């Protein structure tokens, strides 16, 4: 069975970089099953990359190799690493890119040091092609993570901003805005439902009341609040763009509380 | 032989959604051959998705599974369906997305109701990942469409705007503008050639005379009219963008008639 | 082993064109391993396509088939060709698209004339779907290049702009700007290092001194000069966009010389 390698980068889609990285993988394992998650992470935005990996990697088969390259510190001090979890393997820079997805599931952390698994020439600016791609390719051929470097105790982490519970309300924030203009918050389904009663959200002076099930449970153009497909509270506008209508951007505060009667 | 599943969505290319859907498919059939048609259908634009599927699906091998998710009514009343045609299988929402491509070729319509072929948890906002992807994966493993739900008599349709023939002329419209800025109209090759003689088109006050064979049969920067690769009348500008030069947008009227002498 | 076919086009990512071309290939060889390099070459920009192929094709396994379709002269005089090199095969229009990547390595040039390897109907506006895709598919099934047409002595070439060495300095230019806003110049590593000493670059009135190893060897927001991953002199801004900060565009002059003390 061809082993799956997913790709999540900030390389963009018009440059030769993702092609070169795919070539470097396929020249080691021509049978690798390459699956693009995205190449459009905002340049150098590790937290955005971490969120996208967190939201997608769990749906892949056990044993999938997730190659992630959002790597503003390429060639500098940051280590190349591999994280093995209960479900999958992450390969990329040790800058927190995998830390949200891997949280609580890490079995082994390997500092990638074995140059025999890298491309023969390693540039100082493109480790996706020269280190991470080749390492992922060798993994897809069955290499044990242990042979690729030295086991190490820790790895760097990034965190989604935390919510705060105070006075029977949850104070959260917009953590991601998707292509539909939907606002994904850091308020979890469990926390939201835990408030009980009919809920009301406030964002940028707009208030939205009542948790709905689908985007079309309100009339067209109206804001709607629901639990999104990733079990976070999401604020949308039916047949519209919440980011535009509610003038929202990543980081904007969201207050959720039981509706006052 | 790996069975091919094509993907046509409005998910965009930077969000975790298409990755999650691909993962959901591959976790059922890791050997499925996933082919992106596009993820850049304008959000919720069913007619645009229907046109892109119509223009591309016919070139794939017999038996190809076309997964289409442009689904503004997700979680609401619209049914999840499967259309089996002489050539292929469509899987997605029953909102007309497949109706132009499948027109006149439908053998079976299945209302997808068998939850054992869905993901174990089905969200109310992401059926691409939770219903359509898994169903397509099971089809790619050889499941017969009949086991996936109840046969049903009808499905929803959308239509390309119709042309009108009047006074020896054809009154049509721009139905799609491609990335080159070329204007694709709803006037078919058969209808256009049926007018006979040297043809003249009018759009937005511009007139273009003579049907050419290629984009470079006129001088650079001049408008050119030809039968496009999908057998519709197309208006372009040689080495330029017709959409800009002719100030055209989808829906603009196009008149085609024999040139007056 | 599935044979790899890479795709480099200016088709964009929202139109049905790349899907139709993939379908045309897979309907001949459903096992072909299709790898997108890019579909976002600027419309009709042959030199940009030639550069992207040059920068990526060398990393793929021997025998890879590179399908390139940036084809403003489609349907006109330009020939459909195949270039066989020591490493790989290029298929597409004879307009220079492959000439930088294939330079000095060409073994055979075939003018593609054998219609039995084309789609049964060949349009005059979409040879990617009707000629090049099918030919690549037949190659992936093992067809010898010789059976696909007539061997021919020459092919058209495009050239990256040349540098000039004068008075101990190199006069070059920006030849490509990537998605990070990094400026890739036509000054090679060999030429740059050949100048000796501490180097200084000038572009648009800005001067940058000292060749660094990585993007983060200067403070954030400062310009940095290094040898990029493709062994050309590259000018970047640490954690920023050089194209914006240095007001640079493709074609801008770059002067490189030893720093005066």
XYZ file of C-alpha atoms in Angstrom:
783
model
C 0.000 0.000 0.000
C 1.294 3.430 -0.915
C 1.986 5.428 2.229
C 0.329 8.830 2.401
C 2.341 12.011 2.901
C 0.327 15.200 3.377
C 1.789 18.619 2.617
C 1.046 21.830 4.532
C 3.196 24.835 3.649
C 3.337 28.579 3.080
C 5.055 28.099 -0.314
C 2.187 29.457 -2.374
C 0.960 27.821 -5.549
C 2.819 29.632 -8.305
C 6.451 29.208 -7.331
C 8.651 26.201 -8.118
C 9.045 25.359 -4.424
C 6.251 22.882 -3.808
C 7.054 21.179 -7.124
C 10.715 20.872 -6.145
C 9.760 19.427 -2.746
C 7.380 16.913 -4.335
C 10.144 15.923 -6.757
C 12.607 15.441 -3.899
C 10.125 13.115 -2.168
C 9.241 11.155 -5.306
C 12.872 10.713 -6.299
C 13.257 8.708 -3.056
C 9.851 7.023 -3.110
C 8.063 7.317 -6.476
C 5.092 5.477 -4.952
C 4.468 7.951 -2.132
C 0.874 9.194 -2.122
C 1.177 12.977 -1.945
C -1.858 14.868 -0.696
C -1.921 18.668 -0.617
C -3.567 20.041 2.503
C -2.625 23.591 1.656
C 0.283 25.669 0.388
C -1.439 28.941 1.230
C -0.641 29.374 4.912
C 0.162 33.083 5.297
C 3.961 33.402 4.871
C 5.671 32.531 8.147
C 2.420 32.292 10.139
C 3.175 29.293 12.349
C -0.027 29.562 14.391
C -2.203 29.539 11.277
C -0.333 26.488 9.998
C -0.713 24.795 13.388
C -4.459 25.437 13.340
C -4.939 24.084 9.804
C -2.973 20.930 10.653
C -4.971 20.505 13.858
C -8.237 20.789 11.930
C -7.336 18.361 9.162
C -4.755 15.790 10.216
C -7.086 13.796 12.455
C -9.184 12.664 9.491
C -6.364 10.824 7.730
C -5.618 7.122 8.140
C -3.406 5.905 10.985
C 0.238 6.105 10.075
C -0.111 9.068 7.747
C 3.014 11.213 7.498
C 2.249 14.918 7.798
C 4.954 17.115 6.317
C 4.615 20.719 7.462
C 6.853 23.543 6.320
C 6.085 26.990 7.674
C 9.615 27.811 8.563
C 10.602 31.446 8.962
C 13.688 30.389 10.912
C 15.010 28.057 8.198
C 18.762 27.565 8.347
C 18.998 29.143 11.816
C 18.952 27.670 15.317
C 15.610 25.883 15.167
C 15.932 22.104 14.979
C 14.462 19.866 12.285
C 12.211 17.401 14.115
C 9.865 14.477 13.857
C 6.965 13.928 16.255
C 5.479 10.467 16.471
C 2.010 10.355 17.987
C -0.513 7.583 18.590
C -1.953 8.247 15.140
C 0.587 9.704 12.806
C 4.000 11.236 12.233
C 4.782 14.942 11.828
C 7.971 16.095 10.097
C 9.179 19.692 9.906
C 10.727 22.548 11.850
C 10.623 22.590 15.657
C 8.793 25.882 15.901
C 5.411 24.799 17.249
C 3.821 23.994 13.893
C 2.698 20.540 15.061
C 2.172 21.263 18.730
C -1.585 21.880 18.676
C -2.306 18.821 16.552
C 0.019 16.577 18.565
C -0.969 17.859 22.017
C -1.223 15.060 24.560
C -0.508 12.327 22.024
C 3.258 12.479 21.521
C 5.139 9.215 21.864
C 8.567 10.104 20.524
C 10.345 13.288 19.508
C 13.321 12.858 17.184
C 15.808 15.613 16.427
C 16.577 14.918 12.768
C 20.354 14.693 12.548
C 21.163 11.801 10.241
C 22.401 13.449 7.059
C 22.262 10.201 5.112
C 18.480 10.680 4.997
C 18.739 14.254 3.697
C 19.350 15.392 0.148
C 23.042 15.140 -0.636
C 23.338 18.928 -0.751
C 21.447 20.827 1.923
C 20.782 24.507 1.254
C 20.398 26.955 4.139
C 17.081 28.327 2.850
C 14.968 25.376 1.679
C 14.804 22.518 4.176
C 11.407 21.391 2.848
C 13.176 20.166 -0.267
C 16.489 19.205 1.295
C 15.634 17.735 4.736
C 11.932 17.370 5.544
C 10.783 16.044 2.152
C 13.534 13.416 1.963
C 12.957 12.353 5.597
C 9.211 11.984 4.928
C 10.016 9.934 1.832
C 12.248 7.568 3.818
C 9.508 7.204 6.451
C 7.050 6.348 3.692
C 9.428 3.572 2.638
C 9.294 2.186 6.157
C 12.262 3.776 7.911
C 11.833 3.692 11.687
C 11.772 7.198 13.180
C 14.553 6.156 15.547
C 17.134 5.804 12.796
C 16.609 9.368 11.561
C 18.152 11.183 14.496
C 18.446 11.459 18.247
C 15.507 11.075 20.591
C 14.942 14.265 22.491
C 12.756 15.180 25.417
C 10.910 18.229 24.287
C 9.703 20.319 21.389
C 8.512 23.878 20.987
C 4.851 24.659 21.334
C 2.466 27.367 20.213
C -0.949 27.761 21.786
C -4.301 28.945 20.571
C -5.293 31.947 22.689
C -7.102 30.767 25.829
C -10.668 31.608 26.758
C -11.608 33.001 30.115
C -14.731 32.146 32.126
C -15.956 34.926 34.325
C -19.342 35.854 35.794
C -21.216 33.082 33.978
C -19.845 34.168 30.599
C -17.018 33.027 28.323
C -14.565 35.583 26.958
C -13.021 34.231 23.762
C -11.668 35.419 20.419
C -11.788 34.844 16.677
C -8.897 32.495 15.909
C -9.435 31.833 12.200
C -11.468 33.244 9.339
C -12.160 30.825 6.515
C -12.665 31.400 2.775
C -16.415 31.757 3.297
C -15.767 34.599 5.732
C -16.934 32.464 8.676
C -15.431 33.354 12.047
C -14.063 30.410 14.004
C -13.633 31.153 17.699
C -11.652 29.440 20.432
C -14.819 28.679 22.418
C -15.295 24.911 22.471
C -18.585 23.102 22.016
C -18.305 21.686 25.541
C -17.785 25.106 27.092
C -20.512 26.750 25.009
C -23.135 24.105 25.787
C -22.030 24.147 29.420
C -23.398 27.674 29.812
C -26.914 26.324 29.411
C -30.040 28.120 28.277
C -30.385 30.273 25.181
C -27.020 31.750 24.268
C -26.060 35.209 23.107
C -22.758 36.228 21.518
C -21.298 39.692 21.197
C -18.627 40.671 18.712
C -17.642 44.159 17.597
C -20.890 45.604 18.949
C -23.090 43.102 17.117
C -25.111 40.613 19.101
C -26.342 37.244 17.879
C -28.772 35.206 19.891
C -29.627 31.536 19.802
C -27.340 28.670 18.837
C -28.495 27.278 15.482
C -27.773 24.008 13.752
C -27.056 25.138 10.180
C -26.135 28.258 8.227
C -29.600 28.436 6.757
C -31.525 28.367 10.037
C -31.778 32.153 9.857
C -32.900 34.364 7.006
C -30.407 35.264 4.265
C -28.024 38.004 5.276
C -28.585 37.519 9.007
C -25.769 36.526 11.369
C -25.903 33.013 12.727
C -24.064 31.285 15.562
C -23.462 27.551 15.569
C -21.064 24.817 16.574
C -18.855 24.422 13.511
C -17.572 21.224 11.969
C -14.555 21.284 14.258
C -16.524 21.681 17.472
C -15.720 25.336 18.019
C -18.285 28.112 18.266
C -18.545 29.705 14.830
C -20.179 32.946 13.775
C -21.350 33.232 10.165
C -23.740 35.217 8.031
C -26.302 33.188 6.101
C -25.377 33.346 2.384
C -22.927 36.128 3.247
C -19.516 36.879 4.716
C -19.419 37.413 8.454
C -15.892 38.824 8.242
C -17.222 41.674 6.096
C -20.650 42.150 7.657
C -19.367 42.082 11.229
C -16.089 43.856 10.336
C -14.205 41.043 12.033
C -10.592 39.969 11.951
C -8.497 37.313 13.686
C -8.017 38.308 17.331
C -11.346 40.124 17.738
C -12.961 39.465 21.098
C -16.092 37.315 21.361
C -18.285 37.239 24.448
C -20.680 34.324 24.938
C -23.285 34.245 27.713
C -26.801 33.078 28.476
C -29.332 35.479 27.020
C -30.747 37.882 29.592
C -34.472 37.807 29.715
C -6.779 -0.488 -10.394
C -7.192 2.507 -8.110
C -10.592 4.066 -8.672
C -10.567 7.790 -9.450
C -12.509 10.286 -7.334
C -12.557 13.868 -8.617
C -13.188 16.807 -6.296
C -15.078 19.982 -7.211
C -15.852 22.347 -4.342
C -16.088 25.940 -3.161
C -13.876 25.195 -0.121
C -10.996 27.384 -1.254
C -7.363 26.315 -1.061
C -6.163 27.698 2.277
C -8.634 26.267 4.773
C -8.446 22.813 6.400
C -11.682 21.708 4.708
C -10.447 20.045 1.535
C -7.672 18.373 3.513
C -10.175 17.036 6.046
C -12.402 15.723 3.243
C -9.469 14.035 1.514
C -8.490 12.469 4.836
C -12.024 11.187 5.408
C -11.940 9.522 1.967
C -8.468 8.050 2.376
C -9.216 6.695 5.827
C -11.842 4.488 4.132
C -9.904 3.791 0.937
C -6.213 4.725 1.177
C -5.812 3.677 -2.469
C -8.413 6.071 -3.882
C -6.971 8.219 -6.658
C -7.948 11.779 -5.716
C -7.947 14.342 -8.501
C -8.674 18.002 -7.811
C -10.846 19.607 -10.474
C -11.187 22.818 -8.511
C -11.809 24.101 -5.001
C -12.324 27.672 -6.197
C -15.967 27.670 -7.256
C -17.339 31.002 -6.019
C -18.805 30.326 -2.530
C -22.285 28.850 -2.890
C -22.444 29.400 -6.676
C -24.168 26.187 -7.760
C -24.510 27.189 -11.424
C -20.795 27.911 -11.717
C -20.002 24.543 -10.136
C -22.463 22.842 -12.477
C -20.791 24.459 -15.485
C -17.261 23.483 -14.408
C -18.352 19.866 -13.821
C -20.140 19.830 -17.182
C -16.996 21.069 -18.931
C -14.581 18.649 -17.302
C -16.222 15.428 -16.185
C -16.727 14.020 -19.679
C -12.986 13.635 -20.200
C -12.444 11.214 -17.323
C -12.483 7.434 -17.667
C -15.770 5.535 -17.469
C -16.720 4.786 -13.902
C -15.054 7.849 -12.441
C -16.656 9.092 -9.217
C -17.229 12.845 -9.240
C -17.595 14.310 -5.772
C -19.081 17.806 -5.886
C -19.639 19.981 -2.841
C -21.081 23.427 -3.455
C -23.626 23.223 -0.753
C -25.102 26.430 0.637
C -28.044 24.468 2.056
C -25.890 22.023 4.026
C -27.675 20.543 7.006
C -31.086 21.783 5.826
C -33.827 20.210 3.731
C -31.825 19.395 0.612
C -31.130 15.690 0.205
C -27.717 14.080 -0.158
C -27.798 12.209 -3.471
C -25.951 10.045 -5.923
C -26.580 10.167 -9.677
C -25.456 7.237 -11.755
C -25.149 7.978 -15.458
C -24.019 5.957 -18.447
C -20.467 7.150 -17.830
C -19.875 7.999 -14.215
C -21.238 8.591 -10.736
C -21.914 11.960 -9.110
C -22.096 12.314 -5.323
C -23.156 15.456 -3.478
C -26.068 17.689 -2.535
C -29.327 17.560 -4.501
C -29.268 21.208 -5.486
C -28.669 21.003 -9.223
C -24.877 20.834 -9.068
C -24.744 17.747 -11.312
C -27.807 18.375 -13.437
C -26.127 19.979 -16.451
C -23.396 17.338 -16.638
C -25.837 14.453 -16.147
C -28.590 15.761 -18.418
C -30.185 13.003 -20.475
C -27.820 10.336 -19.174
C -29.161 9.495 -15.719
C -29.749 5.815 -14.975
C -30.352 5.829 -11.241
C -30.884 8.472 -8.579
C -30.163 7.394 -5.006
C -31.164 9.395 -1.962
C -28.226 8.728 0.375
C -29.759 7.502 3.608
C -27.618 4.624 4.844
C -25.734 6.038 7.798
C -23.391 3.064 7.974
C -21.622 4.545 4.927
C -21.267 7.976 6.540
C -18.659 9.093 9.045
C -19.654 7.928 12.505
C -20.374 11.489 13.608
C -22.151 13.682 11.073
C -21.916 17.438 11.597
C -24.669 19.730 10.355
C -22.277 22.007 8.481
C -19.747 19.823 6.673
C -21.314 16.984 4.704
C -18.387 16.876 2.268
C -16.289 15.396 5.043
C -19.006 13.485 6.873
C -21.325 12.118 4.143
C -20.231 12.714 0.534
C -16.529 11.927 0.981
C -17.179 8.668 2.854
C -19.859 7.607 0.340
C -17.477 8.298 -2.556
C -14.801 6.274 -0.769
C -17.132 3.299 -0.365
C -18.076 3.540 -4.057
C -14.382 3.521 -4.939
C -14.078 0.260 -2.995
C -16.825 -1.225 -5.149
C -20.003 -0.581 -3.181
C -23.066 -0.732 -5.445
C -24.956 2.574 -5.496
C -28.125 0.699 -4.551
C -26.890 -0.204 -1.068
C -26.190 3.442 -0.179
C -29.780 4.600 0.038
C -33.238 4.596 -1.510
C -33.811 4.894 -5.229
C -35.776 8.016 -5.979
C -37.451 9.320 -9.102
C -36.173 12.821 -9.445
C -33.478 15.303 -8.614
C -33.194 19.062 -8.665
C -31.928 20.788 -11.762
C -30.328 24.088 -12.649
C -30.155 25.293 -16.227
C -27.758 27.411 -18.212
C -29.681 30.442 -19.468
C -31.353 29.616 -22.798
C -30.645 31.331 -26.099
C -33.379 32.753 -28.279
C -33.500 32.644 -32.076
C -35.348 35.528 -33.640
C -35.196 37.238 -37.030
C -32.264 35.159 -38.266
C -30.178 36.035 -35.212
C -29.308 34.324 -31.935
C -29.698 36.184 -28.644
C -27.421 34.670 -26.032
C -25.367 35.630 -23.006
C -21.970 35.305 -21.372
C -22.218 32.315 -19.036
C -18.631 32.017 -17.788
C -15.456 34.073 -17.789
C -12.258 32.083 -17.486
C -8.890 32.957 -15.921
C -7.661 34.275 -19.280
C -10.588 36.711 -19.352
C -12.197 34.807 -22.241
C -15.989 35.097 -22.469
C -17.785 31.785 -22.890
C -21.323 32.183 -24.189
C -24.323 29.866 -24.235
C -24.430 29.855 -28.054
C -23.587 26.366 -29.265
C -21.334 25.531 -32.188
C -24.265 23.901 -33.993
C -26.463 26.969 -33.606
C -23.690 29.384 -34.525
C -22.660 27.513 -37.682
C -26.348 27.048 -38.519
C -26.692 30.786 -39.152
C -24.486 30.462 -42.232
C -22.363 33.079 -43.933
C -19.879 35.401 -42.246
C -20.915 35.968 -38.651
C -20.972 39.098 -36.553
C -21.312 39.292 -32.768
C -22.337 42.253 -30.663
C -21.583 42.623 -26.977
C -21.700 45.777 -24.846
C -21.613 47.961 -27.966
C -18.566 46.227 -29.431
C -18.910 44.281 -32.651
C -16.667 41.440 -33.772
C -16.913 40.004 -37.248
C -15.807 36.708 -38.658
C -15.506 33.406 -36.838
C -11.813 32.573 -36.447
C -10.068 29.312 -35.667
C -7.509 30.391 -33.048
C -6.792 33.243 -30.639
C -3.923 34.438 -32.829
C -5.873 34.695 -36.083
C -6.296 38.424 -35.420
C -3.674 41.002 -34.496
C -2.625 41.339 -30.852
C -5.097 43.282 -28.781
C -7.991 42.786 -31.208
C -11.159 40.938 -30.198
C -11.655 37.518 -31.729
C -14.652 35.216 -31.916
C -14.260 31.455 -32.190
C -15.776 28.138 -31.223
C -14.069 27.329 -27.922
C -12.764 23.990 -26.731
C -16.164 23.113 -25.313
C -18.105 23.844 -28.511
C -19.592 27.117 -27.323
C -19.119 30.487 -29.033
C -16.298 32.264 -27.221
C -15.198 35.874 -27.398
C -11.594 36.645 -26.552
C -8.981 39.318 -27.103
C -5.758 38.156 -28.722
C -2.987 38.263 -26.066
C -5.382 40.231 -23.857
C -8.352 39.966 -21.550
C -11.753 40.250 -23.212
C -13.450 40.688 -19.844
C -11.490 43.893 -19.312
C -11.314 45.193 -22.883
C -15.012 44.590 -23.571
C -16.082 45.469 -20.014
C -17.920 42.165 -19.833
C -19.328 40.165 -16.979
C -21.348 36.961 -16.606
C -24.891 37.596 -17.786
C -24.028 40.187 -20.441
C -26.079 39.822 -23.619
C -24.464 38.575 -26.812
C -26.109 38.917 -30.232
C -24.901 36.723 -33.089
C -26.083 37.205 -36.673
C -24.909 36.966 -40.259
C -22.890 40.039 -41.224
C -24.907 42.574 -43.196
C -23.256 43.528 -46.475
C 5.483 1.445 -10.983
C 3.165 4.285 -11.860
C 4.959 6.728 -14.151
C 4.951 10.342 -12.971
C 3.574 13.142 -15.145
C 4.064 16.667 -13.807
C 1.823 19.541 -14.886
C 2.929 23.158 -15.365
C 0.383 25.478 -16.965
C -1.172 28.934 -17.000
C -4.702 27.465 -16.795
C -5.462 28.867 -13.340
C -7.128 26.850 -10.610
C -10.811 27.700 -10.955
C -11.578 26.847 -14.586
C -12.447 23.390 -15.934
C -9.283 23.282 -18.061
C -6.802 21.533 -15.798
C -9.512 19.051 -14.765
C -10.314 18.304 -18.410
C -6.617 17.796 -19.175
C -6.184 15.475 -16.199
C -9.244 13.528 -17.346
C -7.851 13.208 -20.874
C -4.616 11.767 -19.439
C -6.329 9.395 -17.009
C -8.740 8.114 -19.632
C -5.655 6.783 -21.467
C -3.656 5.763 -18.384
C -5.742 5.652 -15.193
C -2.571 4.734 -13.275
C -0.572 7.812 -14.277
C 0.784 9.652 -11.236
C -0.224 13.268 -11.799
C 1.731 15.890 -9.880
C 0.820 19.570 -10.075
C 3.860 21.828 -10.261
C 1.749 24.902 -10.862
C -1.232 26.129 -12.855
C -0.603 29.761 -11.953
C 2.015 30.792 -14.502
C 0.977 34.300 -15.586
C -1.224 33.847 -18.697
C 0.966 33.382 -21.758
C 4.218 34.153 -19.910
C 6.527 31.578 -21.490
C 9.681 32.842 -19.758
C 8.067 32.548 -16.321
C 6.927 29.006 -17.132
C 10.418 28.153 -18.400
C 11.946 29.429 -15.157
C 9.562 27.491 -12.917
C 10.202 24.266 -14.860
C 13.955 24.895 -14.716
C 13.774 25.340 -10.945
C 11.677 22.282 -10.203
C 12.049 19.557 -12.822
C 15.558 18.535 -11.821
C 14.341 17.196 -8.467
C 12.022 14.547 -9.927
C 13.032 10.936 -10.583
C 14.722 9.956 -13.852
C 12.206 9.322 -16.572
C 9.607 11.757 -15.261
C 7.356 13.213 -17.952
C 6.964 16.979 -17.642
C 3.883 18.292 -19.374
C 4.037 22.058 -19.855
C 1.263 24.129 -21.370
C 1.844 27.863 -21.580
C 0.734 28.208 -25.121
C -0.363 31.626 -26.381
C 0.135 30.448 -29.980
C -2.141 27.396 -29.637
C -3.631 26.286 -32.927
C -1.255 28.480 -34.958
C 2.120 27.776 -36.565
C 4.035 26.633 -33.501
C 4.737 22.916 -33.452
C 3.739 20.477 -30.725
C 7.001 18.889 -29.551
C 8.660 16.438 -27.222
C 12.180 16.923 -25.877
C 13.960 13.904 -24.512
C 16.895 14.735 -22.249
C 19.318 12.648 -20.234
C 16.917 12.802 -17.294
C 13.358 13.279 -18.419
C 10.878 14.034 -21.164
C 9.177 17.368 -21.840
C 5.917 17.543 -23.808
C 4.252 20.755 -24.963
C 4.395 23.636 -27.423
C 7.643 24.481 -29.234
C 7.823 28.021 -27.953
C 10.826 27.867 -25.629
C 8.955 26.676 -22.529
C 11.381 23.804 -21.940
C 14.524 25.337 -23.343
C 16.055 26.589 -20.094
C 15.423 23.336 -18.245
C 16.643 21.188 -21.152
C 19.663 23.315 -22.069
C 22.684 21.192 -22.949
C 20.935 17.923 -22.171
C 18.720 17.284 -25.200
C 19.013 13.862 -26.819
C 16.060 13.843 -29.191
C 13.519 16.384 -30.400
C 10.283 14.958 -31.771
C 7.758 17.000 -33.727
C 4.493 15.431 -32.538
C 2.611 14.493 -35.688
C 1.045 11.084 -35.090
C -2.651 11.796 -34.671
C -3.355 8.293 -33.395
C -1.806 9.411 -30.092
C -3.982 12.526 -29.876
C -7.565 12.771 -28.707
C -9.888 11.719 -31.517
C -11.134 15.286 -31.915
C -8.500 18.008 -31.716
C -9.729 21.527 -30.985
C -7.777 24.537 -32.214
C -7.680 26.182 -28.796
C -6.898 23.488 -26.220
C -3.960 21.297 -27.154
C -3.191 20.542 -23.502
C -6.314 18.396 -23.407
C -6.296 17.204 -27.002
C -2.604 16.653 -27.884
C -0.109 17.123 -25.047
C -2.063 15.366 -22.307
C -2.798 12.290 -24.451
C 0.809 12.127 -25.695
C 2.095 12.307 -22.105
C -0.343 9.546 -21.157
C 0.929 7.277 -23.934
C 4.514 7.974 -22.857
C 3.559 7.018 -19.305
C 2.316 3.693 -20.690
C 5.705 3.109 -22.242
C 5.380 4.484 -25.772
C 8.786 5.269 -27.269
C 9.134 8.945 -28.140
C 10.118 7.949 -31.670
C 6.685 6.566 -32.532
C 4.936 9.832 -31.649
C 6.210 11.899 -34.546
C 9.174 12.907 -36.672
C 12.605 13.533 -35.261
C 13.609 17.114 -35.902
C 16.866 18.973 -35.534
C 15.941 21.999 -33.516
C 13.515 23.643 -31.144
C 12.791 27.192 -30.109
C 14.564 28.665 -27.139
C 14.002 31.478 -24.690
C 16.801 32.787 -22.515
C 17.010 34.278 -19.069
C 18.446 37.777 -19.442
C 22.266 37.619 -19.383
C 24.479 39.273 -16.788
C 27.380 41.484 -17.732
C 30.756 41.641 -15.983
C 32.459 45.001 -16.178
C 35.019 46.782 -14.005
C 35.106 44.082 -11.341
C 31.316 44.178 -10.921
C 28.403 42.110 -12.170
C 25.387 43.831 -13.740
C 22.358 41.604 -13.420
C 18.588 41.813 -12.995
C 15.647 40.496 -11.000
C 14.286 37.558 -13.005
C 11.587 36.243 -10.656
C 9.745 37.375 -7.546
C 8.359 34.586 -5.402
C 5.280 34.448 -3.145
C 7.364 35.570 -0.168
C 8.352 38.710 -2.100
C 11.952 37.475 -2.423
C 13.850 38.770 -5.451
C 15.654 36.089 -7.450
C 18.354 37.491 -9.702
C 20.198 36.059 -12.690
C 23.564 36.298 -10.883
C 24.841 32.786 -10.289
C 26.494 31.535 -7.115
C 29.698 30.848 -9.025
C 29.844 34.370 -10.441
C 28.906 35.999 -7.138
C 31.492 34.089 -5.107
C 34.019 34.676 -7.880
C 34.065 38.404 -7.093
C 35.731 37.667 -3.755
C 35.752 39.731 -0.577
C 32.735 41.203 1.136
C 29.991 41.843 -1.420
C 27.640 44.742 -1.851
C 24.481 44.810 -3.991
C 22.592 47.807 -5.282
C 18.993 47.767 -6.403
C 16.649 50.705 -6.892
C 18.905 52.966 -4.822
C 19.075 50.561 -1.876
C 22.356 48.950 -0.985
C 22.801 45.691 0.884
C 26.193 44.569 2.097
C 27.516 41.169 3.072
C 26.379 37.816 1.733
C 24.470 35.996 4.479
C 23.559 32.361 4.890
C 19.890 32.558 5.984
C 16.978 34.983 5.987
C 17.326 35.477 9.714
C 21.007 36.437 9.754
C 19.950 40.105 9.857
C 17.475 41.829 12.125
C 13.765 41.660 11.283
C 12.770 44.091 8.564
C 16.306 44.502 7.218
C 17.246 43.542 3.663
C 19.415 40.458 3.299
C 21.392 39.061 0.397
C 22.123 35.360 0.077
C 22.587 32.512 -2.358
C 19.089 31.091 -2.733
C 18.045 27.459 -2.912
C 18.544 27.466 -6.670
C 22.063 28.853 -6.557
C 21.171 32.336 -7.731
C 21.824 35.535 -5.784
C 18.627 36.396 -3.945
C 17.633 39.588 -2.180
C 15.067 39.311 0.604
C 13.841 41.206 3.632
C 13.963 39.320 6.923
C 10.350 38.547 7.967
C 9.178 40.934 5.244
C 8.617 41.361 1.523
C 11.597 42.633 -0.449
C 9.397 43.313 -3.466
C 7.443 45.855 -1.412
C 10.218 47.251 0.770
C 12.652 47.702 -2.122
C 9.909 48.628 -4.610
C 11.197 45.938 -6.935
C 9.737 44.224 -9.978
C 10.939 41.659 -12.504
C 13.503 43.292 -14.781
C 14.913 45.707 -12.199
C 18.690 46.081 -12.429
C 20.933 44.622 -9.729
C 24.595 45.577 -9.368
C 26.895 43.297 -7.373
C 30.471 44.279 -6.495
C 33.059 43.945 -3.773
C 32.403 46.405 -0.975
C 34.583 49.520 -1.173
C 36.440 50.174 2.058
